[in-house]
Coordinates of C-alpha atoms and ligand atoms in Angstrom, one line a residue:
Chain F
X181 CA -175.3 24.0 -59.6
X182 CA -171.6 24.6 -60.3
X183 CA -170.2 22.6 -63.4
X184 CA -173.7 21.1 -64.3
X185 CA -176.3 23.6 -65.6
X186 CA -173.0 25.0 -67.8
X187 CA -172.1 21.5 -69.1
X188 CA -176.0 21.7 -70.8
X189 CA -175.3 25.0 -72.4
X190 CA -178.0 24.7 -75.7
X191 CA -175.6 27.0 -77.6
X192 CA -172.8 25.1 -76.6
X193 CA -174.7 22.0 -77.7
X194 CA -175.5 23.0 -81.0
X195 CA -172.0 24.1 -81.7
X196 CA -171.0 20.6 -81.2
X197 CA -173.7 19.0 -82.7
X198 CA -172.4 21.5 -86.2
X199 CA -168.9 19.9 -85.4
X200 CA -169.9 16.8 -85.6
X201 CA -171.8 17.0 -88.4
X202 CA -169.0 18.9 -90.2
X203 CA -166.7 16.2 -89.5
X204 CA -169.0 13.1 -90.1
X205 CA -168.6 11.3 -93.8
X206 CA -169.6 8.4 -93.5
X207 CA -172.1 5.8 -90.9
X208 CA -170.2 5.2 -87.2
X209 CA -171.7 3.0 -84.5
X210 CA -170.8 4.7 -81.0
X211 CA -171.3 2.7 -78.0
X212 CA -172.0 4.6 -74.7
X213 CA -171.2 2.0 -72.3
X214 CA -172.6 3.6 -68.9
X215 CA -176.1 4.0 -68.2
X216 CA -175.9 7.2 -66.8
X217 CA -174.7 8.8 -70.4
X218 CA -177.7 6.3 -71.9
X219 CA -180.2 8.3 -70.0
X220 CA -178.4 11.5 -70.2
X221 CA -178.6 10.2 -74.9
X222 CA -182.7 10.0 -73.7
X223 CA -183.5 12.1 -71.9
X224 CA -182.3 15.2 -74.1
X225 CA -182.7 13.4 -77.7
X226 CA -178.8 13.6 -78.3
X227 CA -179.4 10.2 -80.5
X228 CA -181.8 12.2 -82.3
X229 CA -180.2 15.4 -83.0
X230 CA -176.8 13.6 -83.6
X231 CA -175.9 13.5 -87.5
X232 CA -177.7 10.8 -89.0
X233 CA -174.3 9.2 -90.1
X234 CA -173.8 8.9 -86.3
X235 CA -175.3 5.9 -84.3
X236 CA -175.3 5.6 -80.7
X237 CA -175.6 1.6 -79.2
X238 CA -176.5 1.8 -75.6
X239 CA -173.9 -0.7 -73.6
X240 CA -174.3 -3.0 -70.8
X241 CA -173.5 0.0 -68.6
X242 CA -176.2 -0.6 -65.5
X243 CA -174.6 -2.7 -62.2
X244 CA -177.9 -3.4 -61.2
X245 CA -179.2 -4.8 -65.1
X246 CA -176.4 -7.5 -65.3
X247 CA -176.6 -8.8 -61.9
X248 CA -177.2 -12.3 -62.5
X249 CA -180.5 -13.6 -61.9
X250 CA -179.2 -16.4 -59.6
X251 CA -177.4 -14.1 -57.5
X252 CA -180.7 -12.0 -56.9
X253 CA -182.4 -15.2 -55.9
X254 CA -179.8 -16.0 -53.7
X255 CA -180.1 -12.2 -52.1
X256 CA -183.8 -13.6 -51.7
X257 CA -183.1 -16.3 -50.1
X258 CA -180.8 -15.0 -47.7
X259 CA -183.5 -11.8 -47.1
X260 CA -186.2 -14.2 -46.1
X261 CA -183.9 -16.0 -43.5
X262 CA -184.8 -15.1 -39.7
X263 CA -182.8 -13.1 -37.9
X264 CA -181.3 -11.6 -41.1
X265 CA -181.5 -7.7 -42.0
X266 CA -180.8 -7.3 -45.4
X267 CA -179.6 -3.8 -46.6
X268 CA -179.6 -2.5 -49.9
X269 CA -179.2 0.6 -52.1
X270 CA -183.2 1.6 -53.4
X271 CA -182.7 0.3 -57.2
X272 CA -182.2 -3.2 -56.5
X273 CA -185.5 -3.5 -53.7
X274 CA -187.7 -4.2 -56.9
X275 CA -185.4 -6.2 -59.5
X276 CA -187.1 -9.3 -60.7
X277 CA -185.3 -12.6 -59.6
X278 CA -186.9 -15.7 -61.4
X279 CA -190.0 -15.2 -58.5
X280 CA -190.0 -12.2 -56.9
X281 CA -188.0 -9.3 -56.2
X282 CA -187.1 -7.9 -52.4
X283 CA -189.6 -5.9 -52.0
X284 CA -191.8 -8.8 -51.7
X285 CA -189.8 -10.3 -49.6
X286 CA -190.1 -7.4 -47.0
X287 CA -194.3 -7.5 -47.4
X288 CA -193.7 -11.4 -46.6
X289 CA -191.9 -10.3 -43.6
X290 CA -188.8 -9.8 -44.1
X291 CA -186.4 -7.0 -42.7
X292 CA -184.8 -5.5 -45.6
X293 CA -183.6 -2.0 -45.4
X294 CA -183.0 0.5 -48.1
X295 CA -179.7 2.5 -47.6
X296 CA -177.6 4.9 -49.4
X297 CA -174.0 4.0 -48.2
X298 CA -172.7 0.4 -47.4
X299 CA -171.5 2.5 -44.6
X300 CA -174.9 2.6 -42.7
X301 CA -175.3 -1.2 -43.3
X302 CA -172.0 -1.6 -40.7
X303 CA -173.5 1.0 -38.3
X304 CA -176.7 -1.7 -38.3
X305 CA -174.5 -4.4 -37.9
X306 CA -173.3 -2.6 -35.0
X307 CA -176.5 -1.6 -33.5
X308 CA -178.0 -5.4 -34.0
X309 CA -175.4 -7.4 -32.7
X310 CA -177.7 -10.4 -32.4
X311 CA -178.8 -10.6 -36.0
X312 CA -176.8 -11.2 -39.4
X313 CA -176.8 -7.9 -41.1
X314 CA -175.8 -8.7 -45.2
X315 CA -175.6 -5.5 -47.4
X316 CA -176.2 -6.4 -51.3
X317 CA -173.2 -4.7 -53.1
X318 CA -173.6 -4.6 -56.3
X319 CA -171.9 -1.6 -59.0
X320 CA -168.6 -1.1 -60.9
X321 CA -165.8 0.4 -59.8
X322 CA -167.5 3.5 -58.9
X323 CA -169.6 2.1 -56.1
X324 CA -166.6 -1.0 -55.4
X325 CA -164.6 1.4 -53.4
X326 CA -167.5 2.2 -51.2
X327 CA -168.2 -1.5 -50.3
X328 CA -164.7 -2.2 -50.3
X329 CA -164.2 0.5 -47.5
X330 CA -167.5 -1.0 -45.7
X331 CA -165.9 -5.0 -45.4
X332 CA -162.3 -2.9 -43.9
X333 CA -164.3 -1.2 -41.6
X334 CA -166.5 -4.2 -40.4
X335 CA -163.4 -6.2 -40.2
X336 CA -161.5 -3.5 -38.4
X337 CA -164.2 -3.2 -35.6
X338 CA -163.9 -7.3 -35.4
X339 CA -167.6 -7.6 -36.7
X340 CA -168.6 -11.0 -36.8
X341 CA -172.3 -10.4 -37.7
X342 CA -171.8 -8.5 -41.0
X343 CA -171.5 -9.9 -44.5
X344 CA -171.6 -9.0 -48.2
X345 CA -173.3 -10.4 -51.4
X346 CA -170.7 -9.0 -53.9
X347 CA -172.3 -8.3 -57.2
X348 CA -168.9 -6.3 -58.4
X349 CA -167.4 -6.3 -61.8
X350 CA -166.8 -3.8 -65.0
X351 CA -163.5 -2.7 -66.3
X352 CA -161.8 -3.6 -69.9
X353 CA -162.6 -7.5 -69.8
X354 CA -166.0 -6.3 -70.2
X355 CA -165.3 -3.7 -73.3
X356 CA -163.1 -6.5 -74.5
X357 CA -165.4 -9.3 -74.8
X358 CA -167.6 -6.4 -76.4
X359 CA -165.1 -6.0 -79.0
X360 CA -164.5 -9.2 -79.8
X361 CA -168.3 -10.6 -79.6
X362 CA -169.0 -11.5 -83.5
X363 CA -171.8 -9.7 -83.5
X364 CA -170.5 -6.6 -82.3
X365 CA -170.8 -3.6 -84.8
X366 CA -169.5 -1.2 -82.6
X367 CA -166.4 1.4 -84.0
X368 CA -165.8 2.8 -80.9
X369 CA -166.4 3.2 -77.6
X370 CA -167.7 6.1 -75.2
X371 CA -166.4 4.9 -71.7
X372 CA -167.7 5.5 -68.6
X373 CA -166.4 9.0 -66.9
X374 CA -167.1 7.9 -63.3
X375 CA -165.9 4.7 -63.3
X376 CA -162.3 6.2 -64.7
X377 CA -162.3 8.6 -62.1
X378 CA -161.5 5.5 -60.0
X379 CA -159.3 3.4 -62.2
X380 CA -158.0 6.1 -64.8
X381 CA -157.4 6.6 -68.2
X382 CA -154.8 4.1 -68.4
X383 CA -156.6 0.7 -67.8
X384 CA -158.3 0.7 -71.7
X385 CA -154.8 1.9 -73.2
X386 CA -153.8 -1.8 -74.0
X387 CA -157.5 -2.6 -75.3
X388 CA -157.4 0.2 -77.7
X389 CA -153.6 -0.7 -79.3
X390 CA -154.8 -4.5 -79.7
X391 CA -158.0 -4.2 -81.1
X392 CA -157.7 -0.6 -82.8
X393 CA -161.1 1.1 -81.4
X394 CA -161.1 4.4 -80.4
X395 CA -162.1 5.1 -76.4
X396 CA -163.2 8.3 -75.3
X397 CA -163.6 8.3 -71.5
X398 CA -166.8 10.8 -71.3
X399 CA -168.8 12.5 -68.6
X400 CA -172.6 12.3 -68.6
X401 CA -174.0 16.1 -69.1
X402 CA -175.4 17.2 -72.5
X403 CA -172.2 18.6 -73.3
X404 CA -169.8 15.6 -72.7
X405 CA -171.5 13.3 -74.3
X406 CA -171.4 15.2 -77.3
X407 CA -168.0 16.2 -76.8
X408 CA -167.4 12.5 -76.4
X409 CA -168.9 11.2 -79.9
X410 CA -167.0 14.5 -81.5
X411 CA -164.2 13.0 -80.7
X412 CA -164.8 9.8 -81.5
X413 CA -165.9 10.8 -85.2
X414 CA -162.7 12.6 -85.1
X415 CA -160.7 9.9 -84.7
X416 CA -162.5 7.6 -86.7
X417 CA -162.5 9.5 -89.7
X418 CA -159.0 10.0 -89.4
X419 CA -158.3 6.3 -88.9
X420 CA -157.2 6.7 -85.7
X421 CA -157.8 5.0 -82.1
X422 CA -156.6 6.1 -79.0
X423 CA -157.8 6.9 -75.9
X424 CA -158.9 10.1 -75.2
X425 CA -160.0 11.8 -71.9
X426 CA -162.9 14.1 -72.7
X427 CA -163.6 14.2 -68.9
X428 CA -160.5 15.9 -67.6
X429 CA -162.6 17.9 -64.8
X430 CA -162.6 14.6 -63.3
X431 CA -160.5 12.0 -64.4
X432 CA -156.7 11.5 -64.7
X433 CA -154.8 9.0 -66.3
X434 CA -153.9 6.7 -62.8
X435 CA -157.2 7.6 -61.9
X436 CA -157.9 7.2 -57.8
X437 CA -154.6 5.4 -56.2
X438 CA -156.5 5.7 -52.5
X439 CA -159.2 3.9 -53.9
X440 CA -157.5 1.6 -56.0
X441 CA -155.3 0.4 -53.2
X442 CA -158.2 0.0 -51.3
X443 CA -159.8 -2.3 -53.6
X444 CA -156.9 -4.5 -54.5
X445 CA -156.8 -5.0 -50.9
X446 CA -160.4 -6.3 -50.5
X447 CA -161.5 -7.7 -53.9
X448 CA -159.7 -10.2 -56.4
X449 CA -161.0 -10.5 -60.1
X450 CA -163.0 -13.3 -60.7
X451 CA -164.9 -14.7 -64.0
X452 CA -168.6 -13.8 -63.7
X453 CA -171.7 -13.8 -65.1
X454 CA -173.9 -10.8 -66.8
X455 CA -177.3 -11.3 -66.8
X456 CA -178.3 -11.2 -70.5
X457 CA -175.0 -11.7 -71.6
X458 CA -173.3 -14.8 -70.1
X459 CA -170.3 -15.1 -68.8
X460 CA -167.1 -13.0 -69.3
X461 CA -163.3 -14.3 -67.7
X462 CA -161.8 -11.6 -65.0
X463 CA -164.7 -9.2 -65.3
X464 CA -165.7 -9.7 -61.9
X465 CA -164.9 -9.3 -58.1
X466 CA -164.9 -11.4 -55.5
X467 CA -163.1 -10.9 -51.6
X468 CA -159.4 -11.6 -51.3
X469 CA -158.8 -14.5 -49.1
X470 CA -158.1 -11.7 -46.2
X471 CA -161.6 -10.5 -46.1
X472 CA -163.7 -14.2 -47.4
X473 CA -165.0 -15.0 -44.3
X474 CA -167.5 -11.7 -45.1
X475 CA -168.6 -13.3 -48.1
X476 CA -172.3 -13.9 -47.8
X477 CA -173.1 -16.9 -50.6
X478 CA -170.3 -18.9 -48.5
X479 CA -172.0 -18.0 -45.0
X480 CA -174.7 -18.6 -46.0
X481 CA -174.5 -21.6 -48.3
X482 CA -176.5 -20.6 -51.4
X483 CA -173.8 -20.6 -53.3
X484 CA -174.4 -23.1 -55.7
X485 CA -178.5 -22.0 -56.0
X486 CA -178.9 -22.0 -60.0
X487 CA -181.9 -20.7 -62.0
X488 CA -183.7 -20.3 -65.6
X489 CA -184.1 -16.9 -67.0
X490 CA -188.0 -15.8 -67.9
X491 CA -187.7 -16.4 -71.7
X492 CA -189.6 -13.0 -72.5
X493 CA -187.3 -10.4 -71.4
X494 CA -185.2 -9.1 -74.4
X495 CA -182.7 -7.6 -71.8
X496 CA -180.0 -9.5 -73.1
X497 CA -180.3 -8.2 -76.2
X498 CA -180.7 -4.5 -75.1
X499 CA -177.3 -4.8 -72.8
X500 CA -175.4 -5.8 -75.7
X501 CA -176.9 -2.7 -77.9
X502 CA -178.1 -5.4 -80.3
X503 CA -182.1 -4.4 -80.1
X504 CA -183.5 -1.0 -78.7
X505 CA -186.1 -1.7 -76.2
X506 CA -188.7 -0.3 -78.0
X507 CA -188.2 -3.4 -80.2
X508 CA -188.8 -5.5 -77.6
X509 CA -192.6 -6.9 -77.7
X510 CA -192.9 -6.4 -74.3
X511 CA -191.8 -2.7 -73.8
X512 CA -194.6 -0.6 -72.5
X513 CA -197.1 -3.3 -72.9
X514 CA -196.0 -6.6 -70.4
X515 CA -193.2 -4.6 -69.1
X516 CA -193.7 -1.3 -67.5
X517 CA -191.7 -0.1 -64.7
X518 CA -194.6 -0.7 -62.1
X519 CA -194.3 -4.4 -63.3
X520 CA -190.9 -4.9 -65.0
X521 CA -190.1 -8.2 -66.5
X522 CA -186.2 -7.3 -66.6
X523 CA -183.8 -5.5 -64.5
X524 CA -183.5 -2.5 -67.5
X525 CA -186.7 -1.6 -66.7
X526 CA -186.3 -1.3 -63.3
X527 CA -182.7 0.4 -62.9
X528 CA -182.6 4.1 -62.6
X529 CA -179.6 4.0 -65.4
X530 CA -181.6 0.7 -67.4
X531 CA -182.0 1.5 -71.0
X532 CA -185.5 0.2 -70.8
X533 CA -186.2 2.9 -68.0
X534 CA -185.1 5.6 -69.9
X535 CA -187.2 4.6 -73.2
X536 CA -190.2 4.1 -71.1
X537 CA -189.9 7.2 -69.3
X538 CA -188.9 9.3 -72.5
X539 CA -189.7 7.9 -75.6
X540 CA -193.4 6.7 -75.4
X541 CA -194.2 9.5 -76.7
X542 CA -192.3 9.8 -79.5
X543 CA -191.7 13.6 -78.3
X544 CA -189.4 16.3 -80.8
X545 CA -187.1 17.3 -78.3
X546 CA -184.6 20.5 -78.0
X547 CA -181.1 20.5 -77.3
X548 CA -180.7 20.9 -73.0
X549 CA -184.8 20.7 -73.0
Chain O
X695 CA -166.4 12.4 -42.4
X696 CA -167.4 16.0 -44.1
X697 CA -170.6 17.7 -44.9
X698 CA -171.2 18.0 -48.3
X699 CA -173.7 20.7 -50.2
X700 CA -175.8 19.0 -53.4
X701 CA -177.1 21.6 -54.7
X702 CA -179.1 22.8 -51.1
X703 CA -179.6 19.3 -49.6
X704 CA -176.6 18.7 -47.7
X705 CA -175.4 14.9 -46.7
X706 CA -172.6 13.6 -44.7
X707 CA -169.7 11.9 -47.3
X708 CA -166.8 10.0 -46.2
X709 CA -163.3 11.8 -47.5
X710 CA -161.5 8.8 -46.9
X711 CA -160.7 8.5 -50.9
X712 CA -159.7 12.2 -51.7
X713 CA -158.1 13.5 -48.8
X714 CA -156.9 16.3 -50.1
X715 CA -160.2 17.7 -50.7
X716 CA -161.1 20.6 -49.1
X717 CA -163.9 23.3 -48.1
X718 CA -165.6 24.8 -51.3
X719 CA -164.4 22.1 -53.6
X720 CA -166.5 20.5 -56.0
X721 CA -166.3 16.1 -55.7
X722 CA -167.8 13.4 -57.3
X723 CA -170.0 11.4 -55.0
X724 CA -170.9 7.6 -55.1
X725 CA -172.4 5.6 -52.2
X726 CA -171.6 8.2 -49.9
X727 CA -167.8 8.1 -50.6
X728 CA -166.6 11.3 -52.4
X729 CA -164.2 9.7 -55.0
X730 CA -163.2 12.7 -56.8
X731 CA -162.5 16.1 -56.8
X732 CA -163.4 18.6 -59.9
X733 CA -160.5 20.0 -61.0
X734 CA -162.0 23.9 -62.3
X735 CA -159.4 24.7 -64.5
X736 CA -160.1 21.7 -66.7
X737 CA -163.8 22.4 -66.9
X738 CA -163.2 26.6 -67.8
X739 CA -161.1 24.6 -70.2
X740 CA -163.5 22.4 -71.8
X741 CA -166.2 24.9 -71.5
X742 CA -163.5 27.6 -73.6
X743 CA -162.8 24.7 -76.4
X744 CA -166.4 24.2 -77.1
X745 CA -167.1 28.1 -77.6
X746 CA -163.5 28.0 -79.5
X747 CA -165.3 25.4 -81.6
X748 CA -168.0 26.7 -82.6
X749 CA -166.1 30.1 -83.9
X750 CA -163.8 28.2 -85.7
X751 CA -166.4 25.9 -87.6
X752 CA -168.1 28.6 -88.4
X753 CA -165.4 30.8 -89.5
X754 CA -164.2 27.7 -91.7
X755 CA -168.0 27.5 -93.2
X756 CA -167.6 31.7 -94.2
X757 CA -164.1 31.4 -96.1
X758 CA -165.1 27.7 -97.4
X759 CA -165.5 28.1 -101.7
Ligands
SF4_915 S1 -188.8 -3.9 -72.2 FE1 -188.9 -5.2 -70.4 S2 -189.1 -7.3 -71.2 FE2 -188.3 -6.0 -72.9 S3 -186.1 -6.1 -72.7 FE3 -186.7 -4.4 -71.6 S4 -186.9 -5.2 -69.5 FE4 -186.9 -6.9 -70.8

C-alpha cells in the first residue's frame, strides 16, 4: 500500500538507526506517548535495535486503557437497562470494569452492538425509535471529531432517543502533567502523529517553551518512529527543545480547522480522570451546554456511580512508563489477553497487548521483520 | 459520503472533515471519518532525507581521522 510498505524500508531503517547512533553521547529517556507508535516500538524491536544510550518509555497513549473504571461500570450499567442498545467500537466490548466487561453483559442479555463509526450508532437510533440507543465514545482527538459529528447529526435529525457516554480527553494538559509528575524521567517527548493531524503542531508549542522538552510529533511506521527519536537525540544533544513535525505527510501546524471547529462546537474541556493515573485539570471533554441533553451519565442518572480499582493490575504504572509490563507479576501468568485483569491488556494499542503478543518470547528481531 | 480503497477492502468514509479531498488521494481514516489527506510531496520528501542521511553519515564516517 501506498506510503506504508515504503515508510518500513529495512535499509532505510538501518540508516537511521546508524544516525542515531552517531549522534547519541550520552543516556536519553524518549516517551512515545501514543499506543499505536508503542506497538509499532514492539512489534519491530525498534527499542531493541535503538542505541543503548536511547530509552524508549511507553506513554499513557491508549483511549480505551485510561477510561476510568467508574465510567466503564456506568457503560455497564446503562448496557444492562431494558430497552437500551448499547453501541460500541470492538476494543472496549471486553475491558474489565470492577465486575465484568460488556461482553458479559450481552451473554446476560443485553443488546450491545459493536460498530465501527458513531455514525452507524445514529442510523440505529433511527431505525429503533422506541428504544434508547447510547454509543460509548471514548478516544482522543482523533476519534472526538467522529463522535462530535455523530451528537450534530443526532441533534440535527431532532433525535430524542440517542445519547453519548463521552470518554474524550488527550491534548497538552495530559503531556503537561507528564512533565511535571516528580517521578517523571522523561527528556522528551514523541507525540502522537494522528492526533496532530487534528489539532496541529501548534497546541504543544507553549508546553515545550515552559518546560524546555523537546516534542517531536511522529507517525507510527518503522521509519517515523525512528525518524522521531533521531530527532529528538538531535535536539537533546544539542540542548535544544522545540517542536518538531517529523510527520509532515500528514500533519500541519493548525492542524484540521473543519474538525476543530466541529469539536469546539460540541465538547468543552473538563478535568478528568485516567484510569491508573488519577486525575488531570482540563484534560478532558465533556458536551457544551448546546448538545448536554445527549449526555448519557445525566439521562441516565449514574453519574455519581463510584468504584475501587482491583489492586493487582500494575496498569497504572505501565501508563505512566514507570514499570514495563513484563514487570508486572501478573503479565502472561494472571493476565493474558483471554482474561485481562487491565484495560492494557485488552486494547489493540495497550502496552500490555503488545508485550504479550511480541515479547513472550523473548524473540531477536530484524529491522521491518 | 465517498468510497474509500484500504489496501483492496473498500469502506464507505464520511468527507465531511477534508473536503477538499479528492479521487486517488491518500487520507487518514479514524472512526469512519477521513481526517486527513497525505500530502505526497512531503513523504517523497521524507523518504529522500532518510536516503540523504544515510550517504552523508557514511560519507562523514570515510573522511572521519
Ligand atoms: S499485565 Fe495485566 S495486570 Fe499487569 S499491568 Fe498489564 S494489564 Fe495490569
Amino acid at each position: 500500500m501506498k506510503y506504508l510498505s515504503e515508510f518500513a524500508d529495512p535499509v532505510l531503517a538501518q540508516r537511521l538507526l546508524d544516525e542515531i547512533s552517531a549522534t547519541v553521547t550520552r543516556h536519553w529517556a524518549i516517551m512515545e506517548v501514543c499506543g499505536g507508535q508503542t506497538h509499532s516500538i514492539i512489534r519491530n524491536g525498534i527499542d531493541q535495535l535503538l542505541a543503548d544510550e536511547v530509552e524508549l518509555i511507553h506513554g499513557p497513549g491508549c483511549p480505551v486503557c485510561v477510561t476510568p473504571v467508574e465510567l466503564i461500570d456506568r457503560g455497564l450499567r446503562i448496557a444492562a437497562m431494558p430497552d437500551v442498545i448499547f453501541c460500541s467500537f470492538g476494543d472496549m466490548v471486553r475491558v474489565p470494569g470492577s465486575a465484568g466487561d460488556l461482553f458479559a453483559v450481552r451473554a446476560a442479555g443485553g443488546d450491545v452492538r459493536v460498530v465501527y463509526s458513531p455514525l452507524d450508532a445514529v442510523a440505529v437510533a433511527e431505525e429503533n425509535p422506541s428504544k434508547e440507543v447510547v454509543f460509548f465514545a471514548v478516544g482522543f482527538e482523533t476519534t472526538a471529531p467522529a463522535n462530535a459529528m455523530a451528537v450534530h447529526q443526532a441533534h440535527e435529525r431532532g433525535l430524542t432517543n440517542f445519547s453519548v457516554l463521552v470518554s474524550h480527553g488527550g491534548g497538552p494538559p495530559a503531556i503537561e502533567a507528564i512533565v511535571t509528575s516528580p517521578e517523571s524521567r522523561v527528556d522528551a517527548f514523541l507525540a502522537a502523529g494522528h492526533v496532530c493531524t487534528v489539532m496541529g503542531t501548534r497546541q504543544y508549542e507553549a508546553i515545550v517553551t515552559e518546560h524546555r522538552v523537546p516534542i517531536i510529533v511522529t507517525g507510527f511506521e518503522p521509519l517515523d518512529v525512528l525518524d522521531g527519536i533521531r530527532r529528538a537525540v538531535r535536539q537533546l544533544e544539542a540542548g535544544r527543545a522545540e517542536v518538531e513535525n517529523a510527520y509532515a505527510r500528514a500533519v500541519r501546524r493548525d492542524g484540521n480547522e473543519v474538525a476543530k471547529g466541529m469539536l469546539a462546537d460540541v465538547f468543552e474541556p473538563t478535568d478528568r480522570q485516567w484510569r491508573g493515573i488519577g486525575p488531570i485539570p482540563a484534560s478532558g471533554w465533556r458536551l457544551t451546554s448546546r448538545y448536554r441533553s445527549y449526555d448519557a451519565e445525566i439521562r441516565f442518572g449514574v453519574g455519581d456511580l463510584a468504584v475501587e480499582e482491583s489492586g493487582l493490575c500494575r496498569s497504572g504504572d505501565v501508563l505512566q512508563g514507570i514499570i514495563k509490563p513484563s514487570e508486572c507479576e501478573a503479565f502472561g501468568t494472571a493476565c493474558t489477553p483471554r482474561h485481562p485483569l487491565g484495560a492494557t491488556m485488552v486494547s489493540t494499542e495497550g502496552a500490555c497487548a503488545a508485550y504479550f503478543q511480541y515479547r513472550r518470547l523473548g524473540d531477536e528481531v530484524v529491522p521491518g521483520g | 459520503m465517498a468510497t474509500v480503497d484500504f489496501g483492496g477492502v473498500t469502506k464507505t468514509v464520511c468527507l465531511a472533515y477534508t473536503p477538499d479531498a479528492g479521487i486517488g488521494d491518500y487520507t487518514i481514516i479514524h472512526a469512519g471519518f477521513a481526517i486527513a489527506i497525505l500530502d505526497e510531496q512531503a513523504a517523497l520528501e521524507s523518504l529522500e532525507l532518510f536516503e540523504q542521511l544515510g550517504i552523508v553519515s557514511a560519507t562523514t564516517d570515510e573522511i572521519a581521522p
